[in-house]
Amino acid sequence: MKENTGIKLLVTGAVVIGLGVVGAFKFFEKIDNGYVGVRYSMNGGIKDNTLSQGVKFVGLDKVIQYPIRLQTIQAKDVSVSTSDGKKTTVNIKYDYKVDPTNASKMYKEFGNITSEDIEKGWLKSKLQKEAREVYSKYSLLNVLSGDSSKVEASLLENFSKAVEAKGFIVEDVTVGVPEVDSETQKSIDGIIRAGQDNEKAKLDAQTAKTKADSQAYQKVKSAEAEADANKKLSESITPELINLKEAEARLKHGWVEVQTGEAIVDAKK
């Protein structure tokens, strides 16, 4: 009898512990790093104070989490049309986060759906709308040949303004290379070839100029060297040097002075 009573107590204790563990998991919520939690009760009431990261006691309330650190989203095959009537698709990458001060407001706006659902739904729809608006101002050829940075800047500005009122902060947008048809590709190839020919012509002209400058420089330096040598030679010829050379010549060749009338003529012995 006592043995059965002990077993019952053990079972009861295990059940109580199990219920306690389950209750602990049910009454507490772990807010992930880089997220903020919005707490709401079963009857629809929302707590204005958001929950920061860590394990929080929430009782019977429910919690939905929104990212407050940057999330990188890849939107593939976004359909757009350019000003020249070209229909194409482009991949767009953007970085966003949620303003933590607007998290409760966001829940009131979107209800009990996750941030991933918002990314695939409302955010994607806004991105599509703004991308179409931006690309409609540029020709496809211009986008491919140098205006892509302008497209990115315009899309970042427009997309940021379109979603900021709901509590989303977009910090960067990167657009990929649009798909092109064969006709556009031929035009692009022609532009590339023309650019290459132009660069080659510039390089040839620069090479010729460099060569001509080098030859002219060499001539100038040669003339300067010759003039400098002549100057030094001229400065080195003095009366003393001339007399010395005459004396050396007399000693070597036997020169004598011969007087004829008033003139004195040197003659060889």
Short mmCIF file of C-alpha atoms in Angstrom, two decimals:
data_model
loop_
_atom_site.label_atom_id
_atom_site.label_comp_id
_atom_site.label_asym_id
_atom_site.label_seq_id
_atom_site.Cartn_x
_atom_site.Cartn_y
_atom_site.Cartn_z
CA MET A 1 0.00 0.00 0.00
CA LYS A 2 2.79 2.42 0.95
CA GLU A 3 4.66 1.42 -2.22
CA ASN A 4 1.67 2.36 -4.41
CA THR A 5 1.34 5.67 -2.60
CA GLY A 6 5.02 6.44 -3.27
CA ILE A 7 4.63 5.65 -6.94
CA LYS A 8 1.61 7.91 -7.19
CA LEU A 9 3.53 10.73 -5.54
CA LEU A 10 6.41 10.30 -7.99
CA VAL A 11 4.05 10.32 -10.95
CA THR A 12 2.23 13.36 -9.62
CA GLY A 13 5.51 15.14 -9.05
CA ALA A 14 6.70 14.33 -12.57
CA VAL A 15 3.41 15.62 -14.01
CA VAL A 16 3.69 18.84 -12.02
CA ILE A 17 7.28 19.35 -13.14
CA GLY A 18 6.31 18.64 -16.72
CA LEU A 19 3.46 21.10 -16.57
CA GLY A 20 5.80 23.64 -15.02
CA VAL A 21 8.29 23.25 -17.86
CA VAL A 22 5.55 23.48 -20.48
CA GLY A 23 4.11 26.50 -18.71
CA ALA A 24 7.51 28.16 -18.60
CA PHE A 25 7.88 27.76 -22.36
CA LYS A 26 4.34 28.98 -22.88
CA PHE A 27 4.59 32.02 -20.65
CA PHE A 28 8.01 33.15 -21.90
CA GLU A 29 9.12 34.32 -25.35
CA LYS A 30 12.68 34.49 -26.69
CA ILE A 31 13.27 37.63 -28.77
CA ASP A 32 16.04 36.92 -31.30
CA ASN A 33 19.14 39.07 -31.63
CA GLY A 34 18.52 41.93 -34.06
CA TYR A 35 14.73 41.76 -33.65
CA VAL A 36 12.11 43.55 -31.60
CA GLY A 37 8.91 41.94 -30.33
CA VAL A 38 5.38 43.32 -30.37
CA ARG A 39 3.16 41.84 -27.67
CA TYR A 40 -0.57 41.44 -28.15
CA SER A 41 -3.29 39.68 -26.15
CA MET A 42 -5.75 37.11 -27.43
CA ASN A 43 -8.54 39.66 -27.57
CA GLY A 44 -6.56 41.88 -29.93
CA GLY A 45 -5.10 44.36 -27.50
CA ILE A 46 -1.56 45.58 -28.36
CA LYS A 47 1.07 46.58 -25.84
CA ASP A 48 2.76 49.80 -26.91
CA ASN A 49 6.04 48.88 -25.25
CA THR A 50 8.09 46.65 -27.52
CA LEU A 51 10.25 43.77 -26.30
CA SER A 52 14.01 43.88 -26.81
CA GLN A 53 16.16 40.80 -27.41
CA GLY A 54 16.32 38.10 -24.75
CA VAL A 55 13.84 35.86 -22.91
CA LYS A 56 10.77 37.80 -21.78
CA PHE A 57 7.76 36.84 -19.67
CA VAL A 58 4.60 37.39 -21.72
CA GLY A 59 2.06 35.22 -19.91
CA LEU A 60 -0.72 34.21 -22.30
CA ASP A 61 0.02 37.03 -24.73
CA LYS A 62 1.35 36.38 -28.23
CA VAL A 63 4.45 37.98 -29.73
CA ILE A 64 5.42 38.77 -33.30
CA GLN A 65 8.99 39.81 -34.14
CA TYR A 66 10.25 42.41 -36.60
CA PRO A 67 13.91 42.87 -37.72
CA ILE A 68 15.62 46.04 -36.49
CA ARG A 69 19.01 45.18 -38.05
CA LEU A 70 19.62 45.30 -41.79
CA GLN A 71 18.03 42.55 -43.85
CA THR A 72 19.21 41.94 -47.43
CA ILE A 73 16.39 41.01 -49.77
CA GLN A 74 16.81 39.68 -53.33
CA ALA A 75 13.92 40.50 -55.64
CA LYS A 76 14.36 38.46 -58.82
CA ASP A 77 12.90 39.05 -62.28
CA VAL A 78 11.19 42.36 -61.56
CA SER A 79 9.31 43.34 -64.71
CA VAL A 80 9.87 46.88 -66.01
CA SER A 81 9.42 48.87 -69.23
CA THR A 82 11.84 51.53 -70.44
CA SER A 83 11.11 54.84 -72.17
CA ASP A 84 11.82 53.33 -75.61
CA GLY A 85 9.13 50.69 -75.11
CA LYS A 86 11.46 47.82 -74.22
CA LYS A 87 10.03 45.30 -71.77
CA THR A 88 12.62 43.56 -69.64
CA THR A 89 13.28 42.01 -66.26
CA VAL A 90 15.90 42.98 -63.70
CA ASN A 91 17.10 41.61 -60.37
CA ILE A 92 17.03 44.13 -57.52
CA LYS A 93 18.71 43.81 -54.13
CA TYR A 94 17.83 46.08 -51.25
CA ASP A 95 18.76 46.42 -47.56
CA TYR A 96 16.09 47.39 -45.06
CA LYS A 97 15.23 47.31 -41.37
CA VAL A 98 12.27 48.21 -39.18
CA ASP A 99 12.18 51.40 -37.14
CA PRO A 100 11.76 50.02 -33.58
CA THR A 101 9.71 53.05 -32.53
CA ASN A 102 7.12 52.14 -35.17
CA ALA A 103 6.94 48.38 -34.52
CA SER A 104 3.59 48.56 -32.69
CA LYS A 105 2.19 50.79 -35.42
CA MET A 106 3.37 48.27 -37.99
CA TYR A 107 1.47 45.48 -36.28
CA LYS A 108 -1.67 47.60 -36.26
CA GLU A 109 -1.18 48.15 -40.01
CA PHE A 110 -0.33 44.61 -41.14
CA GLY A 111 -1.78 42.44 -38.41
CA ASN A 112 -0.46 39.07 -37.32
CA ILE A 113 1.86 38.37 -40.27
CA THR A 114 5.62 37.91 -40.22
CA SER A 115 8.24 40.21 -41.71
CA GLU A 116 8.96 37.52 -44.32
CA ASP A 117 5.34 37.68 -45.45
CA ILE A 118 5.54 41.47 -45.64
CA GLU A 119 8.73 41.21 -47.74
CA LYS A 120 7.07 38.84 -50.20
CA GLY A 121 3.85 40.84 -50.29
CA TRP A 122 3.62 44.55 -49.55
CA LEU A 123 7.33 45.43 -49.86
CA LYS A 124 7.69 43.54 -53.13
CA SER A 125 4.62 45.29 -54.52
CA LYS A 126 6.01 48.72 -53.59
CA LEU A 127 9.39 47.88 -55.09
CA GLN A 128 7.75 46.75 -58.33
CA LYS A 129 5.72 49.97 -58.57
CA GLU A 130 8.69 52.27 -57.93
CA ALA A 131 10.99 50.31 -60.27
CA ARG A 132 8.50 50.65 -63.12
CA GLU A 133 8.23 54.38 -62.46
CA VAL A 134 12.01 54.88 -62.49
CA TYR A 135 12.81 52.73 -65.53
CA SER A 136 10.09 54.42 -67.58
CA LYS A 137 12.28 57.56 -67.61
CA TYR A 138 15.31 55.89 -69.22
CA SER A 139 15.89 54.04 -72.47
CA LEU A 140 17.21 50.51 -72.16
CA LEU A 141 20.34 51.47 -74.06
CA ASN A 142 21.04 54.34 -71.68
CA VAL A 143 20.59 52.09 -68.67
CA LEU A 144 23.10 49.63 -70.09
CA SER A 145 25.62 52.21 -71.29
CA GLY A 146 26.07 54.43 -68.25
CA ASP A 147 22.85 55.47 -66.49
CA SER A 148 22.58 52.46 -64.14
CA SER A 149 23.95 54.50 -61.22
CA LYS A 150 21.27 57.14 -61.82
CA VAL A 151 18.62 54.42 -61.86
CA GLU A 152 19.89 53.03 -58.55
CA ALA A 153 19.91 56.46 -56.92
CA SER A 154 16.39 57.28 -58.11
CA LEU A 155 15.01 53.90 -57.08
CA LEU A 156 16.59 54.17 -53.62
CA GLU A 157 15.07 57.60 -53.09
CA ASN A 158 11.60 56.68 -54.37
CA PHE A 159 11.41 53.28 -52.67
CA SER A 160 12.60 54.71 -49.33
CA LYS A 161 9.93 57.42 -49.37
CA ALA A 162 7.22 54.94 -50.36
CA VAL A 163 7.77 52.65 -47.35
CA GLU A 164 9.10 54.90 -44.59
CA ALA A 165 5.62 55.92 -43.42
CA LYS A 166 4.93 52.30 -42.46
CA GLY A 167 8.09 52.05 -40.37
CA PHE A 168 10.52 50.55 -42.91
CA ILE A 169 13.98 52.06 -43.40
CA VAL A 170 15.66 51.27 -46.74
CA GLU A 171 19.40 52.00 -46.75
CA ASP A 172 20.64 50.65 -50.07
CA VAL A 173 19.42 49.47 -53.47
CA THR A 174 21.43 47.62 -56.12
CA VAL A 175 20.05 46.89 -59.58
CA GLY A 176 21.31 44.11 -61.82
CA VAL A 177 21.82 44.12 -65.58
CA PRO A 178 18.49 44.01 -67.44
CA GLU A 179 17.76 41.27 -69.94
CA VAL A 180 18.22 42.56 -73.53
CA ASP A 181 16.93 41.53 -76.94
CA SER A 182 19.20 40.85 -79.94
CA GLU A 183 18.61 44.28 -81.50
CA THR A 184 19.65 46.10 -78.33
CA GLN A 185 22.64 43.81 -77.92
CA LYS A 186 23.85 44.74 -81.43
CA SER A 187 23.61 48.43 -80.53
CA ILE A 188 25.58 47.82 -77.34
CA ASP A 189 28.26 45.90 -79.24
CA GLY A 190 28.53 48.80 -81.71
CA ILE A 191 28.97 51.30 -78.89
CA ILE A 192 31.66 49.13 -77.33
CA ARG A 193 33.54 48.81 -80.64
CA ALA A 194 33.32 52.55 -81.26
CA GLY A 195 34.65 53.21 -77.80
CA GLN A 196 37.52 50.81 -78.32
CA ASP A 197 38.40 52.42 -81.68
CA ASN A 198 38.28 55.86 -80.08
CA GLU A 199 40.57 54.78 -77.26
CA LYS A 200 43.00 53.23 -79.74
CA ALA A 201 43.08 56.45 -81.77
CA LYS A 202 43.78 58.45 -78.61
CA LEU A 203 46.56 56.06 -77.64
CA ASP A 204 48.16 56.24 -81.10
CA ALA A 205 48.04 60.03 -81.07
CA GLN A 206 49.53 60.15 -77.61
CA THR A 207 52.29 57.75 -78.64
CA ALA A 208 53.16 59.86 -81.70
CA LYS A 209 53.20 63.05 -79.62
CA THR A 210 55.42 61.44 -77.03
CA LYS A 211 57.86 60.31 -79.71
CA ALA A 212 57.97 63.76 -81.33
CA ASP A 213 58.46 65.42 -77.96
CA SER A 214 61.30 63.03 -77.21
CA GLN A 215 63.07 63.77 -80.50
CA ALA A 216 62.64 67.53 -80.05
CA TYR A 217 63.95 67.29 -76.52
CA GLN A 218 67.03 65.39 -77.70
CA LYS A 219 67.78 68.04 -80.36
CA VAL A 220 67.43 70.85 -77.84
CA LYS A 221 69.69 69.13 -75.35
CA SER A 222 72.27 68.40 -78.09
CA ALA A 223 72.29 72.06 -79.19
CA GLU A 224 72.57 73.20 -75.60
CA ALA A 225 75.50 70.83 -75.04
CA GLU A 226 77.30 72.08 -78.18
CA ALA A 227 76.75 75.71 -77.27
CA ASP A 228 78.00 75.08 -73.76
CA ALA A 229 81.14 73.35 -75.09
CA ASN A 230 81.86 76.24 -77.47
CA LYS A 231 81.42 78.73 -74.69
CA LYS A 232 83.80 76.90 -72.42
CA LEU A 233 86.35 76.62 -75.25
CA SER A 234 86.09 80.33 -76.03
CA GLU A 235 86.49 81.27 -72.38
CA SER A 236 89.55 79.04 -72.09
CA ILE A 237 91.53 80.85 -74.92
CA THR A 238 93.49 83.67 -73.21
CA PRO A 239 96.50 85.78 -74.37
CA GLU A 240 98.68 83.87 -71.98
CA LEU A 241 97.58 80.59 -73.53
CA ILE A 242 98.29 81.90 -77.06
CA ASN A 243 101.81 83.05 -76.05
CA LEU A 244 102.45 79.69 -74.42
CA LYS A 245 101.42 77.83 -77.54
CA GLU A 246 103.67 80.07 -79.71
CA ALA A 247 106.61 79.41 -77.43
CA GLU A 248 106.00 75.70 -77.58
CA ALA A 249 105.84 75.87 -81.40
CA ARG A 250 109.18 77.74 -81.62
CA LEU A 251 110.88 75.25 -79.41
CA LYS A 252 109.55 72.36 -81.41
CA HIS A 253 109.83 73.68 -84.96
CA GLY A 254 112.61 76.30 -84.69
CA TRP A 255 110.67 79.43 -85.63
CA VAL A 256 112.69 82.71 -86.04
CA GLU A 257 111.69 86.31 -86.53
CA VAL A 258 112.71 88.01 -89.87
CA GLN A 259 112.43 91.79 -90.17
CA THR A 260 111.40 93.02 -93.67
CA GLY A 261 110.88 96.72 -93.72
CA GLU A 262 108.64 97.58 -90.84
CA ALA A 263 107.03 94.15 -90.54
CA ILE A 264 108.42 91.30 -88.53
CA VAL A 265 107.75 87.88 -90.07
CA ASP A 266 108.25 84.59 -88.38
CA ALA A 267 110.02 82.06 -90.55
CA LYS A 268 111.27 78.61 -90.18
CA LYS A 269 115.01 78.04 -89.92
#
